[in-house]
Amino acid sequence: MRDELRELADLFYVKIMEPSSGININWIRREFMRLGIRDENVDNLYIINAPVSREVWYYIFVKLHENKKLHLFLNSLLDKLGGVELGILKNRLDALGMYYDGIFREKTFNIAVLVSGRGTNLQAIIDAVENGDIRGKIVAVISNKKDAYALERARKHGIEAFYVPPKKGESRENYDRRIAEIIDPLNVNLIVLAGYLRILSPWFVERYKGKIINIHPSLLPAFAGLYGERVHREVIEYGCKVTGCTVHFVDEEVDHGPIILQKCVEVRDDDTPETLAARVLEKEHECLVEAIRLISEGAIEISGRRVIRKG
Ligand code: GRF
């Protein structure tokens, strides 16, 4: 490979032989249009011809912003080339967020969200996934409450919503095993507790260790174990000047696992539990989306009680 090609090795490229393939810049542009890849998402696109052992190979360099839809483009190339002559750097696929099993597929980060109530935190996650801030997919929303508005929100966005009714006298573990039956076939990478008002069994926590996160509306470890308006009422009555929210990994103790992110909110003299809750809730949405983004990008790791940025 020529030197200038080596320098570009961090770009994605494919190797084709012209003219038999019929692939040229115009064809690529047409494909981009057909696939809905807009110009602003194409950081780099050009074809170079490079003589390699007396043959002339053509390299297409394509760099799509955030690699969105790159797998679709690769599949077009596969079709066009009839599956041959595609000299893609297969070892780059992982870094490009893809895998290959006959066709190119985007690796997805699958999220399950457990809810009990109105689901504004769920909505923040849905929005972030839809606008691309979180590169992942919500594969299930599960609730222990039939009338949880969160289920409705999920359905409105075409997300599978499950109501799992607790049975009378059923143990926590048994209930959680029924949740696991839903989650397990879905290849879930992360379980988010977003206003989920059930304590998880040790069995469940152990099974998905390091894969469950929770949002709590106070600066933990202060005001742990409380929920709803009670948290904010106690914050005000205690005389705190700041409060906030915490996203943390879940361990066997309630509101206790390693802290991923926290955000502060000032407590004002005229605050009521309702006004304070509303301002904390805004921060919860930011915090939860940011935490999921970091986890989905593999940007953090757990070290004892601490969660630290990688690299
Ligand atoms: C949030 O305050 C969350 O911190 C707590 O329950 C509430 C859920 O709100 N665990 P929503 O259902 O996401 O609107």
CSV table of C-alpha atoms and ligand atoms in Angstrom, one decimal:
chain,number,residue,atom,x,y,z
A,1,MET,CA,0.0,0.0,0.0
A,2,ARG,CA,1.3,3.4,-0.9
A,3,ASP,CA,2.5,5.7,1.9
A,4,GLU,CA,-0.4,8.2,1.5
A,5,LEU,CA,-2.8,5.3,1.9
A,6,ARG,CA,-1.1,4.1,5.1
A,7,GLU,CA,-1.6,7.6,6.6
A,8,LEU,CA,-5.3,7.3,5.9
A,9,ALA,CA,-5.5,3.9,7.6
A,10,ASP,CA,-7.8,5.2,10.3
A,11,LEU,CA,-10.4,6.0,7.7
A,12,PHE,CA,-12.6,3.3,6.5
A,13,TYR,CA,-11.8,2.1,3.0
A,14,VAL,CA,-12.8,-0.6,0.5
A,15,LYS,CA,-10.8,-1.9,-2.4
A,16,ILE,CA,-12.4,-2.5,-5.7
A,17,MET,CA,-11.3,-3.1,-9.3
A,18,GLU,CA,-12.6,-0.6,-11.8
A,19,PRO,CA,-14.3,-0.6,-14.3
A,20,SER,CA,-15.8,-4.1,-13.9
A,21,SER,CA,-17.6,-3.2,-10.7
A,22,GLY,CA,-19.3,-0.1,-12.2
A,23,ILE,CA,-18.6,1.7,-8.9
A,24,ASN,CA,-17.6,5.3,-9.2
A,25,ILE,CA,-18.1,8.5,-7.3
A,26,ASN,CA,-21.5,9.2,-9.0
A,27,TRP,CA,-22.8,5.7,-8.0
A,28,ILE,CA,-21.6,6.3,-4.4
A,29,ARG,CA,-23.3,9.7,-4.3
A,30,ARG,CA,-26.6,8.2,-5.6
A,31,GLU,CA,-26.4,5.4,-3.0
A,32,PHE,CA,-25.9,8.0,-0.2
A,33,MET,CA,-28.9,9.8,-1.4
A,34,ARG,CA,-31.0,6.7,-1.6
A,35,LEU,CA,-29.9,5.7,2.0
A,36,GLY,CA,-30.6,9.1,3.3
A,37,ILE,CA,-26.9,9.8,4.1
A,38,ARG,CA,-26.7,13.6,3.9
A,39,ASP,CA,-23.6,15.5,2.7
A,40,GLU,CA,-22.9,16.9,6.2
A,41,ASN,CA,-22.5,13.4,7.5
A,42,VAL,CA,-19.8,12.6,5.0
A,43,ASP,CA,-16.5,13.7,6.3
A,44,ASN,CA,-14.4,12.2,3.6
A,45,LEU,CA,-15.1,10.5,0.3
A,46,TYR,CA,-12.8,10.0,-2.6
A,47,ILE,CA,-11.4,7.3,-4.8
A,48,ILE,CA,-7.7,6.7,-5.3
A,49,ASN,CA,-6.2,4.3,-7.8
A,50,ALA,CA,-3.2,2.5,-6.6
A,51,PRO,CA,-1.0,0.1,-8.5
A,52,VAL,CA,-0.6,-3.0,-6.4
A,53,SER,CA,1.5,-5.8,-7.9
A,54,ARG,CA,1.0,-4.7,-11.5
A,55,GLU,CA,-2.8,-4.5,-11.1
A,56,VAL,CA,-4.6,-1.2,-10.6
A,57,TRP,CA,-6.8,-1.2,-7.5
A,58,TYR,CA,-9.2,1.5,-6.7
A,59,TYR,CA,-9.7,2.5,-3.1
A,60,ILE,CA,-12.8,4.2,-1.9
A,61,PHE,CA,-12.3,6.2,1.2
A,62,VAL,CA,-15.4,6.9,3.1
A,63,LYS,CA,-15.7,8.5,6.5
A,64,LEU,CA,-19.2,9.1,7.7
A,65,HIS,CA,-19.8,11.3,10.6
A,66,GLU,CA,-20.2,9.0,13.6
A,67,ASN,CA,-20.4,6.1,11.2
A,68,LYS,CA,-24.1,6.5,10.9
A,69,LYS,CA,-25.5,4.3,8.3
A,70,LEU,CA,-22.1,3.1,7.2
A,71,HIS,CA,-23.3,-0.5,7.5
A,72,LEU,CA,-26.1,0.2,5.0
A,73,PHE,CA,-23.6,1.6,2.5
A,74,LEU,CA,-21.3,-1.4,2.9
A,75,ASN,CA,-24.3,-3.7,2.2
A,76,SER,CA,-25.0,-1.7,-1.0
A,77,LEU,CA,-21.4,-2.3,-2.0
A,78,LEU,CA,-21.7,-6.0,-1.2
A,79,ASP,CA,-24.7,-6.2,-3.4
A,80,LYS,CA,-23.1,-4.3,-6.2
A,81,LEU,CA,-19.9,-6.4,-6.1
A,82,GLY,CA,-21.8,-9.7,-5.7
A,83,GLY,CA,-19.9,-10.4,-2.5
A,84,VAL,CA,-16.5,-10.5,-4.1
A,85,GLU,CA,-13.6,-8.1,-4.2
A,86,LEU,CA,-14.6,-6.3,-1.1
A,87,GLY,CA,-11.3,-5.7,0.6
A,88,ILE,CA,-12.6,-4.2,3.7
A,89,LEU,CA,-10.5,-4.0,6.8
A,90,LYS,CA,-12.4,-6.5,8.8
A,91,ASN,CA,-10.4,-5.8,11.9
A,92,ARG,CA,-11.6,-2.2,11.8
A,93,LEU,CA,-15.3,-3.2,12.1
A,94,ASP,CA,-15.3,-3.4,15.8
A,95,ALA,CA,-14.0,0.2,16.1
A,96,LEU,CA,-16.5,1.3,13.6
A,97,GLY,CA,-19.3,-0.2,15.7
A,98,MET,CA,-20.2,-2.9,13.3
A,99,TYR,CA,-20.0,-6.7,12.9
A,100,TYR,CA,-20.3,-8.9,9.8
A,101,ASP,CA,-22.3,-12.1,9.5
A,102,GLY,CA,-22.8,-12.3,5.8
A,103,ILE,CA,-24.0,-8.7,5.8
A,104,PHE,CA,-22.8,-5.7,7.8
A,105,ARG,CA,-24.7,-4.9,10.9
A,106,GLU,CA,-24.5,-2.1,13.3
A,107,LYS,CA,-23.7,-3.3,16.8
A,108,THR,CA,-26.5,-2.1,19.0
A,109,PHE,CA,-26.4,-1.2,22.6
A,110,ASN,CA,-29.6,-2.6,24.0
A,111,ILE,CA,-31.3,-0.9,26.9
A,112,ALA,CA,-34.2,-2.1,29.1
A,113,VAL,CA,-36.0,0.4,31.2
A,114,LEU,CA,-37.9,-0.5,34.4
A,115,VAL,CA,-40.5,2.0,35.5
A,116,SER,CA,-43.4,2.4,37.8
A,117,GLY,CA,-44.8,5.9,37.1
A,118,ARG,CA,-45.2,8.8,34.7
A,119,GLY,CA,-41.9,8.2,33.0
A,120,THR,CA,-40.4,11.6,32.3
A,121,ASN,CA,-36.9,10.0,32.8
A,122,LEU,CA,-37.9,7.4,30.3
A,123,GLN,CA,-39.0,10.1,27.9
A,124,ALA,CA,-35.6,11.8,28.2
A,125,ILE,CA,-33.9,8.5,27.2
A,126,ILE,CA,-36.3,8.0,24.3
A,127,ASP,CA,-35.6,11.5,23.0
A,128,ALA,CA,-31.8,11.0,23.4
A,129,VAL,CA,-31.9,7.8,21.4
A,130,GLU,CA,-34.1,9.3,18.7
A,131,ASN,CA,-31.9,12.3,18.3
A,132,GLY,CA,-28.7,10.3,18.3
A,133,ASP,CA,-27.3,11.5,21.6
A,134,ILE,CA,-27.4,7.9,22.8
A,135,ARG,CA,-26.3,5.4,20.2
A,136,GLY,CA,-28.4,2.5,21.4
A,137,LYS,CA,-31.9,1.0,21.3
A,138,ILE,CA,-34.5,0.7,24.0
A,139,VAL,CA,-35.6,-2.9,23.5
A,140,ALA,CA,-38.1,-3.1,26.4
A,141,VAL,CA,-39.9,-0.9,28.9
A,142,ILE,CA,-41.2,-3.0,31.9
A,143,SER,CA,-43.5,-1.9,34.6
A,144,ASN,CA,-44.9,-3.4,37.8
A,145,LYS,CA,-47.8,-0.9,37.6
A,146,LYS,CA,-50.5,-1.4,35.0
A,147,ASP,CA,-51.5,2.3,34.7
A,148,ALA,CA,-47.9,3.6,34.6
A,149,TYR,CA,-47.9,6.4,32.0
A,150,ALA,CA,-44.4,5.3,31.1
A,151,LEU,CA,-45.8,2.3,29.3
A,152,GLU,CA,-47.9,4.6,27.2
A,153,ARG,CA,-44.9,6.7,26.3
A,154,ALA,CA,-43.0,3.6,25.2
A,155,ARG,CA,-45.9,2.4,23.0
A,156,LYS,CA,-46.2,5.8,21.4
A,157,HIS,CA,-42.6,5.5,20.2
A,158,GLY,CA,-43.0,1.9,19.0
A,159,ILE,CA,-41.1,0.4,21.9
A,160,GLU,CA,-42.2,-2.9,23.4
A,161,ALA,CA,-43.9,-2.2,26.7
A,162,PHE,CA,-44.6,-5.0,29.3
A,163,TYR,CA,-46.7,-4.9,32.3
A,164,VAL,CA,-45.6,-7.6,34.7
A,165,PRO,CA,-48.3,-7.9,37.5
A,166,PRO,CA,-46.9,-8.9,40.9
A,167,LYS,CA,-48.7,-12.0,42.2
A,168,LYS,CA,-50.0,-12.1,45.7
A,169,GLY,CA,-47.5,-13.5,48.2
A,170,GLU,CA,-44.8,-13.9,45.5
A,171,SER,CA,-41.2,-13.6,46.5
A,172,ARG,CA,-39.1,-10.8,45.2
A,173,GLU,CA,-36.8,-13.2,43.5
A,174,ASN,CA,-39.7,-15.0,41.8
A,175,TYR,CA,-41.0,-11.7,40.4
A,176,ASP,CA,-37.5,-10.7,39.2
A,177,ARG,CA,-37.1,-14.1,37.5
A,178,ARG,CA,-40.2,-13.2,35.4
A,179,ILE,CA,-38.5,-9.9,34.5
A,180,ALA,CA,-35.4,-11.8,33.5
A,181,GLU,CA,-37.4,-14.0,31.2
A,182,ILE,CA,-38.3,-10.9,29.2
A,183,ILE,CA,-34.9,-9.3,29.3
A,184,ASP,CA,-32.7,-12.3,28.6
A,185,PRO,CA,-33.7,-13.1,25.0
A,186,LEU,CA,-33.2,-9.4,24.1
A,187,ASN,CA,-29.4,-9.2,24.6
A,188,VAL,CA,-29.7,-6.4,27.0
A,189,ASN,CA,-26.5,-4.4,27.7
A,190,LEU,CA,-28.0,-2.1,30.3
A,191,ILE,CA,-30.9,-2.1,32.7
A,192,VAL,CA,-32.1,1.4,33.7
A,193,LEU,CA,-34.3,1.9,36.8
A,194,ALA,CA,-36.1,5.1,36.0
A,195,GLY,CA,-38.6,5.7,38.8
A,196,TYR,CA,-38.9,1.9,39.5
A,197,LEU,CA,-40.5,1.5,42.9
A,198,ARG,CA,-39.6,-2.1,43.7
A,199,ILE,CA,-36.5,-3.3,45.5
A,200,LEU,CA,-34.5,-5.8,43.4
A,201,SER,CA,-33.8,-9.2,44.8
A,202,PRO,CA,-30.1,-10.1,45.4
A,203,TRP,CA,-30.5,-12.8,42.7
A,204,PHE,CA,-31.4,-10.1,40.1
A,205,VAL,CA,-28.6,-7.8,41.2
A,206,GLU,CA,-26.0,-10.5,41.1
A,207,ARG,CA,-27.2,-11.8,37.7
A,208,TYR,CA,-26.8,-8.4,36.0
A,209,LYS,CA,-23.9,-7.1,38.1
A,210,GLY,CA,-22.5,-3.9,36.7
A,211,LYS,CA,-25.3,-3.6,34.2
A,212,ILE,CA,-28.0,-2.0,36.3
A,213,ILE,CA,-28.2,1.8,37.0
A,214,ASN,CA,-30.6,3.8,39.1
A,215,ILE,CA,-31.5,7.5,39.2
A,216,HIS,CA,-32.1,9.0,42.7
A,217,PRO,CA,-33.4,12.5,43.3
A,218,SER,CA,-30.8,13.5,46.0
A,219,LEU,CA,-27.0,13.8,46.4
A,220,LEU,CA,-26.3,10.3,47.7
A,221,PRO,CA,-25.4,9.2,50.3
A,222,ALA,CA,-27.7,11.9,51.7
A,223,PHE,CA,-31.4,11.1,51.7
A,224,ALA,CA,-31.0,7.5,50.5
A,225,GLY,CA,-34.0,5.1,50.8
A,226,LEU,CA,-36.6,7.8,50.3
A,227,TYR,CA,-38.7,8.4,47.2
A,228,GLY,CA,-41.1,10.8,45.6
A,229,GLU,CA,-41.8,14.1,47.3
A,230,ARG,CA,-40.6,12.9,50.7
A,231,VAL,CA,-37.0,13.3,49.5
A,232,HIS,CA,-37.4,16.9,48.7
A,233,ARG,CA,-39.5,17.6,51.8
A,234,GLU,CA,-36.8,16.2,54.0
A,235,VAL,CA,-34.1,18.1,52.2
A,236,ILE,CA,-36.0,21.4,52.8
A,237,GLU,CA,-36.8,20.5,56.5
A,238,TYR,CA,-33.2,19.6,57.2
A,239,GLY,CA,-32.1,23.0,55.9
A,240,CYS,CA,-29.9,21.9,53.1
A,241,LYS,CA,-28.7,24.7,50.8
A,242,VAL,CA,-28.0,22.3,47.9
A,243,THR,CA,-29.5,19.1,46.7
A,244,GLY,CA,-29.5,17.4,43.4
A,245,CYS,CA,-29.6,13.9,41.8
A,246,THR,CA,-27.4,10.9,41.5
A,247,VAL,CA,-27.0,8.2,38.9
A,248,HIS,CA,-25.4,5.1,40.3
A,249,PHE,CA,-24.8,1.4,39.6
A,250,VAL,CA,-27.1,-0.8,41.6
A,251,ASP,CA,-25.7,-3.1,44.3
A,252,GLU,CA,-27.4,-5.2,47.0
A,253,GLU,CA,-28.1,-2.1,49.2
A,254,VAL,CA,-30.8,0.4,48.3
A,255,ASP,CA,-29.4,3.7,46.7
A,256,HIS,CA,-25.9,2.6,47.5
A,257,GLY,CA,-23.8,1.4,44.5
A,258,PRO,CA,-20.9,3.2,42.8
A,259,ILE,CA,-21.8,6.7,41.8
A,260,ILE,CA,-21.6,7.5,38.0
A,261,LEU,CA,-22.7,11.1,37.9
A,262,GLN,CA,-24.2,13.8,40.2
A,263,LYS,CA,-25.7,17.2,39.5
A,264,CYS,CA,-26.4,20.0,42.0
A,265,VAL,CA,-29.5,22.1,42.5
A,266,GLU,CA,-29.7,25.1,44.8
A,267,VAL,CA,-32.4,25.0,47.5
A,268,ARG,CA,-34.1,28.4,47.6
A,269,ASP,CA,-35.7,29.9,50.7
A,270,ASP,CA,-39.2,29.9,49.1
A,271,ASP,CA,-38.9,26.3,47.7
A,272,THR,CA,-41.7,23.8,48.3
A,273,PRO,CA,-41.2,20.1,47.8
A,274,GLU,CA,-43.0,20.5,44.5
A,275,THR,CA,-40.9,23.4,43.1
A,276,LEU,CA,-37.7,21.8,44.3
A,277,ALA,CA,-38.7,18.4,42.8
A,278,ALA,CA,-39.4,20.1,39.4
A,279,ARG,CA,-35.9,21.6,39.3
A,280,VAL,CA,-34.2,18.4,40.4
A,281,LEU,CA,-36.2,16.5,37.8
A,282,GLU,CA,-34.7,18.6,35.0
A,283,LYS,CA,-31.2,17.7,36.2
A,284,GLU,CA,-32.2,14.0,36.5
A,285,HIS,CA,-33.0,13.9,32.8
A,286,GLU,CA,-29.6,15.4,31.9
A,287,CYS,CA,-27.7,13.2,34.3
A,288,LEU,CA,-29.4,9.9,33.3
A,289,VAL,CA,-28.9,10.5,29.5
A,290,GLU,CA,-25.3,11.5,30.1
A,291,ALA,CA,-24.6,8.4,32.2
A,292,ILE,CA,-26.2,6.0,29.6
A,293,ARG,CA,-24.1,7.7,26.9
A,294,LEU,CA,-20.9,7.2,28.9
A,295,ILE,CA,-21.7,3.5,29.6
A,296,SER,CA,-22.7,2.8,26.0
A,297,GLU,CA,-19.5,4.3,24.7
A,298,GLY,CA,-17.5,2.2,27.1
A,299,ALA,CA,-16.0,5.4,28.6
A,300,ILE,CA,-16.2,4.5,32.3
A,301,GLU,CA,-15.2,1.6,34.5
A,302,ILE,CA,-15.9,0.6,38.1
A,303,SER,CA,-13.0,0.6,40.5
A,304,GLY,CA,-14.1,-0.4,44.0
A,305,ARG,CA,-16.7,2.2,45.0
A,306,ARG,CA,-15.5,4.6,42.4
A,307,VAL,CA,-16.5,5.1,38.8
A,308,ILE,CA,-13.7,6.5,36.7
A,309,ARG,CA,-13.2,7.6,33.1
A,310,LYS,CA,-11.2,5.2,31.0
A,311,GLY,CA,-7.9,6.2,29.4
B,1,GRF,C1,-37.7,10.5,39.7
B,1,GRF,O1,-37.7,11.6,40.6
B,1,GRF,C2,-36.6,9.5,40.1
B,1,GRF,O2,-35.5,10.1,40.6
B,1,GRF,C3,-37.3,8.7,41.1
B,1,GRF,O3,-38.6,8.6,40.7
B,1,GRF,C4,-38.9,9.7,39.9
B,1,GRF,C5,-39.4,9.2,38.6
B,1,GRF,O4,-40.0,10.2,37.8
B,1,GRF,N1,-36.6,7.5,41.3
B,1,GRF,P1,-40.4,9.8,36.3
B,1,GRF,O5,-41.4,8.6,36.4
B,1,GRF,O6,-39.2,9.5,35.5
B,1,GRF,O7,-41.1,11.0,35.7
